[in-house]
Short mmCIF file of C-alpha atoms and ligand atoms in Angstrom, two decimals:
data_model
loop_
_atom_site.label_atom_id
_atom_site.label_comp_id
_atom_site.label_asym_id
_atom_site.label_seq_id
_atom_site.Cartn_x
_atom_site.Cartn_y
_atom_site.Cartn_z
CA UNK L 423 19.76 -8.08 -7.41
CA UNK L 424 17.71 -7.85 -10.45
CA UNK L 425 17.27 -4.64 -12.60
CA UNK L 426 14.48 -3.48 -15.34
CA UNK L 427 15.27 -2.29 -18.21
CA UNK L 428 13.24 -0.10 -20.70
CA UNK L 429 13.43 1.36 -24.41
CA UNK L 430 11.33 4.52 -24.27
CA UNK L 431 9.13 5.56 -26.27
CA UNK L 432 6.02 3.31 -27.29
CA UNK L 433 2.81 4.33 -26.44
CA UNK L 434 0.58 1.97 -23.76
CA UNK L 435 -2.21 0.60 -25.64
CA UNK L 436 -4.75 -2.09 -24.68
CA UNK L 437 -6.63 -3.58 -21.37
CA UNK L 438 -4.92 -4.77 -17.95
CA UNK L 439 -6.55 -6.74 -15.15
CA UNK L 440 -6.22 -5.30 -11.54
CA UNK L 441 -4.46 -7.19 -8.85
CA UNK L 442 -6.30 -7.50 -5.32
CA UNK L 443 -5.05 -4.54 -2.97
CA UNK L 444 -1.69 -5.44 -0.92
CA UNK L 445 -2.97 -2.87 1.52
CA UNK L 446 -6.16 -4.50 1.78
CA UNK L 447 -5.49 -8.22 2.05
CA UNK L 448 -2.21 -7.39 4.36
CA UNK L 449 -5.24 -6.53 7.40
CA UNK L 450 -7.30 -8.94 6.26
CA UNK L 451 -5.05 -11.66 6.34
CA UNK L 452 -3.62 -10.33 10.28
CA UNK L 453 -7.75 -10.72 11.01
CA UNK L 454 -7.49 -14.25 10.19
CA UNK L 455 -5.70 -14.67 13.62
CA UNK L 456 -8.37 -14.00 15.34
CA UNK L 457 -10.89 -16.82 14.43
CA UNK L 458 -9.25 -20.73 15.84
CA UNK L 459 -10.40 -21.95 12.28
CA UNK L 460 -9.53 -21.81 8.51
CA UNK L 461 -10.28 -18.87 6.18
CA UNK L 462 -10.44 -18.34 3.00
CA UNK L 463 -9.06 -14.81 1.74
CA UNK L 464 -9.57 -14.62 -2.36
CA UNK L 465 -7.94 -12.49 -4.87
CA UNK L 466 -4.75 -11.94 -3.12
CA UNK L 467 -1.88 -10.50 -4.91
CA UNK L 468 1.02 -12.97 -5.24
CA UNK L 469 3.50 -10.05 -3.67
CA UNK L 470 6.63 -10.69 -1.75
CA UNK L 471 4.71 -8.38 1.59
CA UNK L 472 2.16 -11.41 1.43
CA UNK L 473 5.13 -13.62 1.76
CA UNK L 474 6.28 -11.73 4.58
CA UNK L 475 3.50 -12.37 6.37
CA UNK L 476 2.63 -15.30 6.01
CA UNK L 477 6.58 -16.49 7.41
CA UNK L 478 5.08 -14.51 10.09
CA UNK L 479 1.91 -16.41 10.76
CA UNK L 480 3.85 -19.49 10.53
CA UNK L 481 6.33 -18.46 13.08
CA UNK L 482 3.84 -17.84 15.30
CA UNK L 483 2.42 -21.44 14.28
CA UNK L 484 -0.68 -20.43 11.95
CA UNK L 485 -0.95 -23.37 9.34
CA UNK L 486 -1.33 -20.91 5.89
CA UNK L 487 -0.67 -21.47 2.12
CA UNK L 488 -2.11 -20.75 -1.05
CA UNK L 489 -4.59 -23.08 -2.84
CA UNK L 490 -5.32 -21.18 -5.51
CA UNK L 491 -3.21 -18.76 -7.90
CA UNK L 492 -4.78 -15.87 -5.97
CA UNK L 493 -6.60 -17.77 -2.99
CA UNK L 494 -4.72 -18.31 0.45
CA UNK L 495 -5.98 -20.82 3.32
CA UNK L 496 -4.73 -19.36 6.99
CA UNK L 497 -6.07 -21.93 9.79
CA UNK L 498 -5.31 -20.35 13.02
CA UNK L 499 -6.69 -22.90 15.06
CA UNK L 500 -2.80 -23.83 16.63
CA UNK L 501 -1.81 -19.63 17.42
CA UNK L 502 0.73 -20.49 20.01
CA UNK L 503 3.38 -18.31 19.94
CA UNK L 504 2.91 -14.33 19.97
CA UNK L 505 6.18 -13.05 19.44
CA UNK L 506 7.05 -11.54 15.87
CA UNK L 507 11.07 -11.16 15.61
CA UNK L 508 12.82 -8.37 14.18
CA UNK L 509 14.46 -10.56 11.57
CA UNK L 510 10.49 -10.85 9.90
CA UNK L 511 9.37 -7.47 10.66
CA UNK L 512 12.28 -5.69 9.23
CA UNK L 513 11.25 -6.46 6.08
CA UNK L 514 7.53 -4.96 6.46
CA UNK L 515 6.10 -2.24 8.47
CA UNK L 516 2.93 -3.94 8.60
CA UNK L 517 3.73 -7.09 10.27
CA UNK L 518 2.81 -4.27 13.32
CA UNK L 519 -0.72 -5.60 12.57
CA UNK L 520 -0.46 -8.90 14.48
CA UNK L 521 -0.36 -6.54 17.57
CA UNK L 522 -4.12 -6.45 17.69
CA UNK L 523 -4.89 -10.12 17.01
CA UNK L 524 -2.25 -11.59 18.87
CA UNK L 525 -3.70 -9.58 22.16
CA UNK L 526 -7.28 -10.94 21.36
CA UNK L 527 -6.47 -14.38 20.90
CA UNK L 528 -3.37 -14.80 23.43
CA UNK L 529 -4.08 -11.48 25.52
CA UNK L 530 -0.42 -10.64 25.35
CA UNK L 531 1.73 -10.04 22.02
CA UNK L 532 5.86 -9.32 21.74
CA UNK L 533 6.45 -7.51 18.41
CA UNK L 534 9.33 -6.12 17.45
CA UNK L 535 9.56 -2.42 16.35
CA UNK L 536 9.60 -1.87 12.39
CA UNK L 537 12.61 -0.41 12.16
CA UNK L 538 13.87 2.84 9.74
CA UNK L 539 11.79 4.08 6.52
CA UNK L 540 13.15 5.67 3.30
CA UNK L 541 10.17 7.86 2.98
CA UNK L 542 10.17 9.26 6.37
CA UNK L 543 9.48 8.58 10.11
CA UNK L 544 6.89 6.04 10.87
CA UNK L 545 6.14 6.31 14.31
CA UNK L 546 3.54 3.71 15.95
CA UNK L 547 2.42 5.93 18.90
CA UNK L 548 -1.50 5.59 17.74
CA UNK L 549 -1.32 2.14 17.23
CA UNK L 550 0.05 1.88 20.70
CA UNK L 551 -2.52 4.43 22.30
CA UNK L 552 -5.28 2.86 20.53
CA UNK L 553 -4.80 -0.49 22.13
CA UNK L 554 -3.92 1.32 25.20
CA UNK L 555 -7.61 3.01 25.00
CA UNK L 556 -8.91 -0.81 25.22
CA UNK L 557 -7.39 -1.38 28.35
CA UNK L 558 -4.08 -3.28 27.22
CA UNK L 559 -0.49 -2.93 29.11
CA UNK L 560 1.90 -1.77 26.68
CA UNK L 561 6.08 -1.53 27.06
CA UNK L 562 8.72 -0.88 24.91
CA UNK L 563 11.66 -2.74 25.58
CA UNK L 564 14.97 -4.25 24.03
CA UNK L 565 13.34 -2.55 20.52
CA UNK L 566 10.12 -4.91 21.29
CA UNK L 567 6.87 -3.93 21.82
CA UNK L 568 5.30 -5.97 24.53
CA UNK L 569 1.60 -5.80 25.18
CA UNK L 570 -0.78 -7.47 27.71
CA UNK L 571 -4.52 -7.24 28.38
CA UNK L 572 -5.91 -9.83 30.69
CA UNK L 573 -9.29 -8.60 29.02
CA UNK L 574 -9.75 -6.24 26.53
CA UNK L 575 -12.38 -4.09 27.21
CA UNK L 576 -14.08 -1.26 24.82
CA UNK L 577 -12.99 2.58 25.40
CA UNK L 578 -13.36 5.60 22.97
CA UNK L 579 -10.21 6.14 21.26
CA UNK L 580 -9.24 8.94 19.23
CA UNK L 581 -6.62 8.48 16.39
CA UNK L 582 -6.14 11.67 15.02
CA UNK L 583 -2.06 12.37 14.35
CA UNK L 584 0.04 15.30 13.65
CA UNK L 585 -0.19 14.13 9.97
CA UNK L 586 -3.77 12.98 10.01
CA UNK L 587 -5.51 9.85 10.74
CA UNK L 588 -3.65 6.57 10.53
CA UNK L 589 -4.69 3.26 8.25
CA UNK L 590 -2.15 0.95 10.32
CA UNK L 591 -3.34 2.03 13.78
CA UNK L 592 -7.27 2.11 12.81
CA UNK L 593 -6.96 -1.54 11.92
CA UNK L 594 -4.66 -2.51 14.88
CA UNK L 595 -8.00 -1.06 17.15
CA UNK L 596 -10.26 -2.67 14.55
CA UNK L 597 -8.57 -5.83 15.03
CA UNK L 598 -8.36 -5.83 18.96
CA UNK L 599 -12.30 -4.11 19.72
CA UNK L 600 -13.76 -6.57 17.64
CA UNK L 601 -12.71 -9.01 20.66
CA UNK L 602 -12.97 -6.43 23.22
CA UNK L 603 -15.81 -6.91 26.32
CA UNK L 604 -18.15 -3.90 25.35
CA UNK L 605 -18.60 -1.17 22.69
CA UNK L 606 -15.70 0.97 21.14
CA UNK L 607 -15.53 3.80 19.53
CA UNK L 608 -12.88 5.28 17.26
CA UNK L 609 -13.15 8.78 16.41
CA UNK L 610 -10.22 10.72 13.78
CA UNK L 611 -10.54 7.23 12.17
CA UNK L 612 -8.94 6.42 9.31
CA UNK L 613 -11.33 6.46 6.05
CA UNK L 614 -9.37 4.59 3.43
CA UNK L 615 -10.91 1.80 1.24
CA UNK L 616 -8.94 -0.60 2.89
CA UNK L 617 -9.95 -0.10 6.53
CA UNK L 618 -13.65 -0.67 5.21
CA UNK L 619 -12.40 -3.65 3.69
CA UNK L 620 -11.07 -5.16 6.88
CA UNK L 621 -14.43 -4.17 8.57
CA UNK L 622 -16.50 -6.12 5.87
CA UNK L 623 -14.24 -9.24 6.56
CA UNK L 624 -14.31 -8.88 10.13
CA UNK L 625 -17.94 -8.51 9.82
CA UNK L 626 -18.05 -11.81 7.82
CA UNK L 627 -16.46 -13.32 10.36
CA UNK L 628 -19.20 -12.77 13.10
CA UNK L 629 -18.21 -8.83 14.46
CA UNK L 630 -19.95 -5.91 14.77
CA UNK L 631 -18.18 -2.69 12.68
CA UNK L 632 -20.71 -0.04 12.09
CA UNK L 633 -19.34 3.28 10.28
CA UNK L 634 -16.09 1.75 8.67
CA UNK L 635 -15.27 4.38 5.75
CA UNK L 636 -16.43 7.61 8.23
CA UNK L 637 -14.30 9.13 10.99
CA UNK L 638 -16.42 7.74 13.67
CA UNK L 639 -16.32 3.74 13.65
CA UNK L 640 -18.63 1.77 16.45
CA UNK L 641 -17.09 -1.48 17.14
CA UNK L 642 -19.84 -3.59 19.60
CA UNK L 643 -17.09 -6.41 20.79
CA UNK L 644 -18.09 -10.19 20.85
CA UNK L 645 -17.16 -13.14 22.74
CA UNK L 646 -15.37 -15.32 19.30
CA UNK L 647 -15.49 -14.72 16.04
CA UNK L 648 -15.26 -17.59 13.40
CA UNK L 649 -13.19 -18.42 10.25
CA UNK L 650 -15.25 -16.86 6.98
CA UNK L 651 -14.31 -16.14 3.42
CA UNK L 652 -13.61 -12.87 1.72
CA UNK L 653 -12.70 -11.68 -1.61
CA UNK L 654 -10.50 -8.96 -1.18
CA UNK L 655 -10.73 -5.29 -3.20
CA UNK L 656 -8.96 -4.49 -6.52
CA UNK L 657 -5.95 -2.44 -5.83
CA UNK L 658 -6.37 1.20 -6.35
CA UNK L 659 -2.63 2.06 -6.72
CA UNK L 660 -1.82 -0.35 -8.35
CA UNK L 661 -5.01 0.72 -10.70
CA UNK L 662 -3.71 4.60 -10.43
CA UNK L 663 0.05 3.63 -11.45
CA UNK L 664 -1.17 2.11 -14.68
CA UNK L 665 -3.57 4.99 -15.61
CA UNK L 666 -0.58 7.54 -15.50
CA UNK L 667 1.32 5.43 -17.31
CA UNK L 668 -1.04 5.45 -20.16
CA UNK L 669 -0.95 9.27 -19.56
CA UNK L 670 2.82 9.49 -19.77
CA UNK L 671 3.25 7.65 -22.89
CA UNK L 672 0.11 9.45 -24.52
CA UNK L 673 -1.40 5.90 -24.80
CA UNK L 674 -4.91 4.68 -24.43
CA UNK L 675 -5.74 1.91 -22.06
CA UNK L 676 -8.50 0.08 -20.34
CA UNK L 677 -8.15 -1.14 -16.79
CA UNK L 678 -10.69 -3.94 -15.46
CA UNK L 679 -11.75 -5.03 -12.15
CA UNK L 680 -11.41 -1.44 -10.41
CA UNK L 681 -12.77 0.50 -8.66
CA UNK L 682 -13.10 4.12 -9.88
CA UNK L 683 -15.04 5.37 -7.01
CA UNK L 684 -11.79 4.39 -4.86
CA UNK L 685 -9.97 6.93 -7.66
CA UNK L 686 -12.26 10.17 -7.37
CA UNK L 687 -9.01 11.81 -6.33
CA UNK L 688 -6.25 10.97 -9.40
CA UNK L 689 -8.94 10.84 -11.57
CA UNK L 690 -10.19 14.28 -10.74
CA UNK L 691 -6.72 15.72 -10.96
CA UNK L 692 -5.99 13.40 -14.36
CA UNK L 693 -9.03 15.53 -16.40
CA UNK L 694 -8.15 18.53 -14.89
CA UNK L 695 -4.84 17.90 -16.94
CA UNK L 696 -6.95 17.62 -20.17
CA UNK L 697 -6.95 13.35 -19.76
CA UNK L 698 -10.40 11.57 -21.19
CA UNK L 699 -11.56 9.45 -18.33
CA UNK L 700 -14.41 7.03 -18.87
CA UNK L 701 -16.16 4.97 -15.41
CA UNK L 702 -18.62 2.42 -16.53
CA UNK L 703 -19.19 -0.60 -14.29
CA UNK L 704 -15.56 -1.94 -13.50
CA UNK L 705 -13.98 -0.56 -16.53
CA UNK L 706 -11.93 2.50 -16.13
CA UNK L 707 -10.18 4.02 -19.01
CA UNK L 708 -8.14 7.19 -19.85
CA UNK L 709 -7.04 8.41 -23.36
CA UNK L 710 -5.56 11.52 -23.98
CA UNK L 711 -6.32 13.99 -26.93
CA UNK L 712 -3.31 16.16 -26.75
CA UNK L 713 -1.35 17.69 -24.73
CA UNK L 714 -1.57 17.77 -20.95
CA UNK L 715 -2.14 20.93 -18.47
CA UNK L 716 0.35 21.43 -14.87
CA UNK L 717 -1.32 20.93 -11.57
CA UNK L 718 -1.41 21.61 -8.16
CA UNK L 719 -1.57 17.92 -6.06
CA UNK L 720 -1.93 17.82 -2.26
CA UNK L 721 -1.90 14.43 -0.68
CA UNK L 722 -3.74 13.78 1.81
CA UNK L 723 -5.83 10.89 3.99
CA UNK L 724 -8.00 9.19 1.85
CA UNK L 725 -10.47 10.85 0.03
CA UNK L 726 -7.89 13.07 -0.86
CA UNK L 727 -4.80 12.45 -2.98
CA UNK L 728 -2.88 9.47 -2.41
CA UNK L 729 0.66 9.57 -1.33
CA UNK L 730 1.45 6.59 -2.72
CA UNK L 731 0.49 7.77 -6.27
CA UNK L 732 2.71 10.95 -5.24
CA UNK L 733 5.88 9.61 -7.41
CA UNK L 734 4.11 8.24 -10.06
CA UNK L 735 2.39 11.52 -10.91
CA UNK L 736 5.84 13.37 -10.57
CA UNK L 737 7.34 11.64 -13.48
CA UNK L 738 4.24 12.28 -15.26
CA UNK L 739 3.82 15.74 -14.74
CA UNK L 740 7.76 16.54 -15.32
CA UNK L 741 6.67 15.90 -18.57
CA UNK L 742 4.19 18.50 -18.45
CA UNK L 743 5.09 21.43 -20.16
CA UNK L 744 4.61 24.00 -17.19
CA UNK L 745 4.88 24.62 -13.25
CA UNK L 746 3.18 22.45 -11.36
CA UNK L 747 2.87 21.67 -7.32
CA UNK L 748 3.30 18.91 -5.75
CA UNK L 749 2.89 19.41 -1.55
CA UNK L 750 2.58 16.33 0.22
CA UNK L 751 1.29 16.25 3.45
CA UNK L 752 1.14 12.37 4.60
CA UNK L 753 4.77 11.72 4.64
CA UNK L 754 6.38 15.37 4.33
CA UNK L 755 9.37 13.95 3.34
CA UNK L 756 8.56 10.95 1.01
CA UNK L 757 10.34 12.95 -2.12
CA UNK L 758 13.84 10.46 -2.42
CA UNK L 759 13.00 9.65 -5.76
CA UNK L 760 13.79 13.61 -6.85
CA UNK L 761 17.11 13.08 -7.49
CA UNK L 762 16.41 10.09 -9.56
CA UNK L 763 13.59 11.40 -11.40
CA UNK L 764 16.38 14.47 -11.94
CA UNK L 765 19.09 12.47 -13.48
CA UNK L 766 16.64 11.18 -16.60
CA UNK L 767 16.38 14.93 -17.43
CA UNK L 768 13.60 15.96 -15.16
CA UNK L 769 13.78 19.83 -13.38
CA UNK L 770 12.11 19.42 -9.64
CA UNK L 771 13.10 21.07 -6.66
CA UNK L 772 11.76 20.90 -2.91
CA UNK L 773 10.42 23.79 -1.34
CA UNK L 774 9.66 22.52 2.00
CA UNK L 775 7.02 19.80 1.75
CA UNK L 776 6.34 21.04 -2.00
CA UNK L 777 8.52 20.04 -4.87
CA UNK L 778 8.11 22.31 -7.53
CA UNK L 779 7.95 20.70 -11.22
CA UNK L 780 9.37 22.33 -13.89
CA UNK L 781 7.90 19.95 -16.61
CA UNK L 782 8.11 19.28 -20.22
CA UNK L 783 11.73 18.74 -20.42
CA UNK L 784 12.92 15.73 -22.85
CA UNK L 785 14.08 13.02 -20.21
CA UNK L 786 16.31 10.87 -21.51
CA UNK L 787 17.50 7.05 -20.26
CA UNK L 788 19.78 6.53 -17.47
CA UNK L 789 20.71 4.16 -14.70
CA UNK L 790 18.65 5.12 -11.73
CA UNK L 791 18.00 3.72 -8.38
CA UNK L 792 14.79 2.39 -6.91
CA UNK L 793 14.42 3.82 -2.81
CA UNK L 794 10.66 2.42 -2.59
CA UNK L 795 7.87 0.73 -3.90
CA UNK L 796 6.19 3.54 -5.14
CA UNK L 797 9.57 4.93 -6.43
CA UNK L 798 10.46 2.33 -8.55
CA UNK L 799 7.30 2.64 -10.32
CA UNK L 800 7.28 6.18 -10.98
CA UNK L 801 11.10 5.48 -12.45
CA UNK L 802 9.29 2.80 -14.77
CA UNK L 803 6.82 5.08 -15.78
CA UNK L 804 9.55 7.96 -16.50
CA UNK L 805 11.75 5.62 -17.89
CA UNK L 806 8.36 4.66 -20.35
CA UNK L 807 8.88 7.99 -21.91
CA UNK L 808 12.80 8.72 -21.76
CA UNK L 809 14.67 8.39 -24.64
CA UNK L 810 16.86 5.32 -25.33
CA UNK L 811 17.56 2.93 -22.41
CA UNK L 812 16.34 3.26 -18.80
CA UNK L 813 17.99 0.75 -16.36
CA UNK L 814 16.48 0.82 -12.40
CA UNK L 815 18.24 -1.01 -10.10
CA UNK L 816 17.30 -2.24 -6.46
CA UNK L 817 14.00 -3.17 -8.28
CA UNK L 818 13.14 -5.57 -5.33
CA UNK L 819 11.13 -2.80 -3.98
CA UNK L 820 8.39 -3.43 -6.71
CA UNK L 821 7.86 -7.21 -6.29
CA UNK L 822 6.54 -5.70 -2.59
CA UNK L 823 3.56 -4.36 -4.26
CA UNK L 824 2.76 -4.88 -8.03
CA UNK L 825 1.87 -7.69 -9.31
CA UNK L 826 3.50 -8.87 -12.98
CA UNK L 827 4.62 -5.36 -13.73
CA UNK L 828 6.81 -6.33 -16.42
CA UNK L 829 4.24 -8.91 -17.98
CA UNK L 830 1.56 -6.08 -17.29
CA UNK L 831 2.98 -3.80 -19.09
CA UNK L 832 4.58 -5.94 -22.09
CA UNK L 833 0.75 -6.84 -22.57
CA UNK L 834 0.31 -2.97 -23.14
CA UNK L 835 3.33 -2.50 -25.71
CA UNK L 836 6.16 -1.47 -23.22
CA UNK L 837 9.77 -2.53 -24.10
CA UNK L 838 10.90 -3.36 -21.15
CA UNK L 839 12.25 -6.85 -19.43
CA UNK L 840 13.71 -7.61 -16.62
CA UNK L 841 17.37 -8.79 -15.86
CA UNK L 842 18.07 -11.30 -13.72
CA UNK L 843 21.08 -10.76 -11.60
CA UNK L 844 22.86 -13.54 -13.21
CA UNK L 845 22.39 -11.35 -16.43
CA UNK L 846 23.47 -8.55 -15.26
C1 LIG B 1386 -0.46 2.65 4.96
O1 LIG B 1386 0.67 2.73 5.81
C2 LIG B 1386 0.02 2.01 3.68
N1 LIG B 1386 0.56 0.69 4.00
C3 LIG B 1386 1.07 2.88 3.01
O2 LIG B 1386 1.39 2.30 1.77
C4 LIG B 1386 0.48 4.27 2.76
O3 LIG B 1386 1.48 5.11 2.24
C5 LIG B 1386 -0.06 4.86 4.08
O4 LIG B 1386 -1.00 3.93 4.67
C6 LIG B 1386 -0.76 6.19 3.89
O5 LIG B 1386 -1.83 6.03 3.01
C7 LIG B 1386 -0.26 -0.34 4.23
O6 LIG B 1386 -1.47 -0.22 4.19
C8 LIG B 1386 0.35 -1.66 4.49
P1 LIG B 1386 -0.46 5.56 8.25
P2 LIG B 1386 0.49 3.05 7.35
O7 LIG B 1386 -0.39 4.97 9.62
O8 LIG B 1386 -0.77 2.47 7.84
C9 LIG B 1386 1.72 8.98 10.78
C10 LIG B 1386 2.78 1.52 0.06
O9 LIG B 1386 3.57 2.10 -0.74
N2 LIG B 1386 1.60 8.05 11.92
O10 LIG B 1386 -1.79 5.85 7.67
O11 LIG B 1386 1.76 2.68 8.03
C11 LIG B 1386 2.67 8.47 9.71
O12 LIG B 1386 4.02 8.74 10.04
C12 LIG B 1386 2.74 1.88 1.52
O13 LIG B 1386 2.01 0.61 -0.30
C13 LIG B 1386 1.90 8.51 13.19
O14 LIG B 1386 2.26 9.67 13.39
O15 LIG B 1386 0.38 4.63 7.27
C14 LIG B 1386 2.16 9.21 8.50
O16 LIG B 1386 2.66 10.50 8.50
C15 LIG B 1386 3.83 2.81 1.93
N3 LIG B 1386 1.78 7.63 14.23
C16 LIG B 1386 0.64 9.25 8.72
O17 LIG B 1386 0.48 9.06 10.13
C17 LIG B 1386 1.36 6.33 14.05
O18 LIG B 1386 1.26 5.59 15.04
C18 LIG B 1386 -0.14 8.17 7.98
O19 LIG B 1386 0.42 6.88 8.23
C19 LIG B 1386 1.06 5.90 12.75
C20 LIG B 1386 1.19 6.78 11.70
#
């Protein structure tokens, strides 16, 4: 397994290109199933979760491939088989989201349960009561999900959860009403970027999504939908992660090809820390004159704070001078990368869903341990600023979900590389 190493210390200066969203084109591509044709999805991030899925699509015999360095082809004219094993969707949660294509175009689906998640429980009960609401059969059995709907037919569904509304089971329905006989609609929806995203593809494609980006989403079902072509949104984490970074490192940086209005949140909470933010067209930058302020951060469904910029503003606000709050409210127990954040020199503690950050303490390199995606970056970012030599291990997590991290931020003055295992 590879590991990243860094020299702390240098200061992020300069402009970075953001990647298409992972969360984004993940749905999009699972739409693709649902038109017997070929579709063109651009600006895809070359990520190993795209890789997943597309072994997935061509287990279930979906002809897919890239043609381009961000462009894939998926022609899902031959959609034979609906079954989805647990050796594929093991590696990804999401591969959940051929449940709602596979029942439109096959009217049955076998998919087997994502299994155990580092940064909590992930239960799929509203993805299973959604398609439920549209008239499908659905068992659980042998750890597989098996689902049948001789005709899918429109209901109202509401997806509100004990943590808030879901993105994964608001594009399962999306998916499976936009095929359904009749109208649907989902109320407790969930409002994130990247469920409007789906509806504009699904859109292109021939459906008919009204309210995508609101809590109350109309879905008027038709009898087909055809292949179309899409260029998928910039990636706001990804986007988020690289804005704190310049904050940690008391850098100045540019970002282009975001989206700042999908940031209101971070970048809110970023000037009420004393960062300079500047929004103009696609350019988002962030500079900082002096020190930074502690903060109080609840995450919550989009529009509020993201959880999965949660760990990335940890490390940066251990080095805070101050108390500040984090209470996170999506996945209440999504805080593994405390200890790890703890052992370069940081002072948190959990209260409860809150960790409380007792910042502006030198951190100082170590070997750490990546437990997911959005972990390993925030031990990057920490590592950015330690003293001396950071090494995290288990760094497999990132190439889920950014894109040329190490190139990315080389480009910005980082000393960091990665080592390949044979290296090591
Ligand atoms: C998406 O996961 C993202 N993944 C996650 O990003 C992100 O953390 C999450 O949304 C929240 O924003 C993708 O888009 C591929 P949810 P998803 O269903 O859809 C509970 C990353 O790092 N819930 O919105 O699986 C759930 O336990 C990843 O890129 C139920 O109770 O998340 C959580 O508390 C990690 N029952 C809350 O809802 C369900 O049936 C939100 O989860 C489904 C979810």
């Amino acid at each position: 397994m590879d590991n990243i190493e860094i020299i702390g210390g240098n200061p992020l200066r300069g402009e970075v290109e953001v990647s298409g969203a992972k969360n984004a084109a993940l749905p999009i591509m699972a739409a693709a199933l649902l038109a017997p044709g070929k579709s063109v999805i651009n600006r895809v991030p070359r990520l190993r979760d795209i890789e997943t899925m597309l072994q997935i699509f061509r287990h279930l015999g979906v002809r897919c491939g890239w043609t381009g360095p961000h462009t894939l082809e998926i022609d899902a004219a031959d959609l034979s088989d609906c079954a989805a094993p647990y050796e594929l969707v093991r590696k990804m949660r999401a591969s959940v989201l051929v449940l709602g294509p596979l029942l439109g175009r096959l009217g049955k689906a076998r998919v087997s349960i994502p299994g155990g998640c580092v940064i909590g429980p992930r239960p799929i009960d509203l993805h299973l009561k959604g398609l439920e609401g549209l008239s499908a059969q659905v068992e659980i059995e042998h750890g597989y999900i098996n689902a049948r709907a001789g005709n899918l037919k429109g209901g109202e569904i509401y997806l509100g959860g004990r943590f808030g509304s879901s993105v994964g089971a608001t594009c399962n329905c999306l998916l499976a009403a936009s095929v359904a006989a009749g109208t649907t609609t989902i109320v407790g929806a969930a409002c994130e970027p990247e469920v409007i995203d789906l509806a504009g593809f699904l859109n292109q494609m021939g459906g008919r999504i009204a309210g995508a980006g609101s809590p109350r989403i109309t879905v008027e079902g038709v009898k087909e939908l055809r292949p179309a072509e899409y260029n998928v949104i910039p990636d706001r984490i990804e986007a988020g992660t690289y804005l704190i970074a310049a904050a940690i490192t008391g850098g100045e940086i540019v970002l282009h090809g975001g989206r700042a209005d999908h940031l209101d949140a971070l970048l809110e909470r970023l000037q009420a820390m004393g960062a300079v933010i500047g929004r103009e067209g696609e350019k988002i930058s962030l500079r900082r004159e002096g020190g930074l302020s502690p903060v109080e951060i609840t995450t919550l469904p989009y529009p509020g704070f993201p959880t999965d910029l949660q760990a990335q503003m940890m490390a940066l606000l251990s080095t805070v001078p101050g108390i500040s709050v984090i209470i996170e409210k999506v996945y209440p127990e999504r805080f593994m990368h405390i200890a790890e954040l703890n052992r370069l020199g940081a002072e948190i503690s959990l209260e409860g869903p809150a960790a409380i950050v007792r910042g502006g303490r030198k951190l100082s390199g170590a070997e750490v341990m990546a437990s997911d995606l959005r972990a390993s970056a925030a031990l990057i970012l920490a590592g950015l600023v330690a003293e001396g030599r950071t090494t995290v291990r288990r760094v497999y997590h990132l190439d889920r979900g950014y894109e040329n991290m190490v190139e990315k931020l080389t480009a910005l003055g980082a000393a960091i590389r990665r080592l390949e295992e044979q290296d090591i």
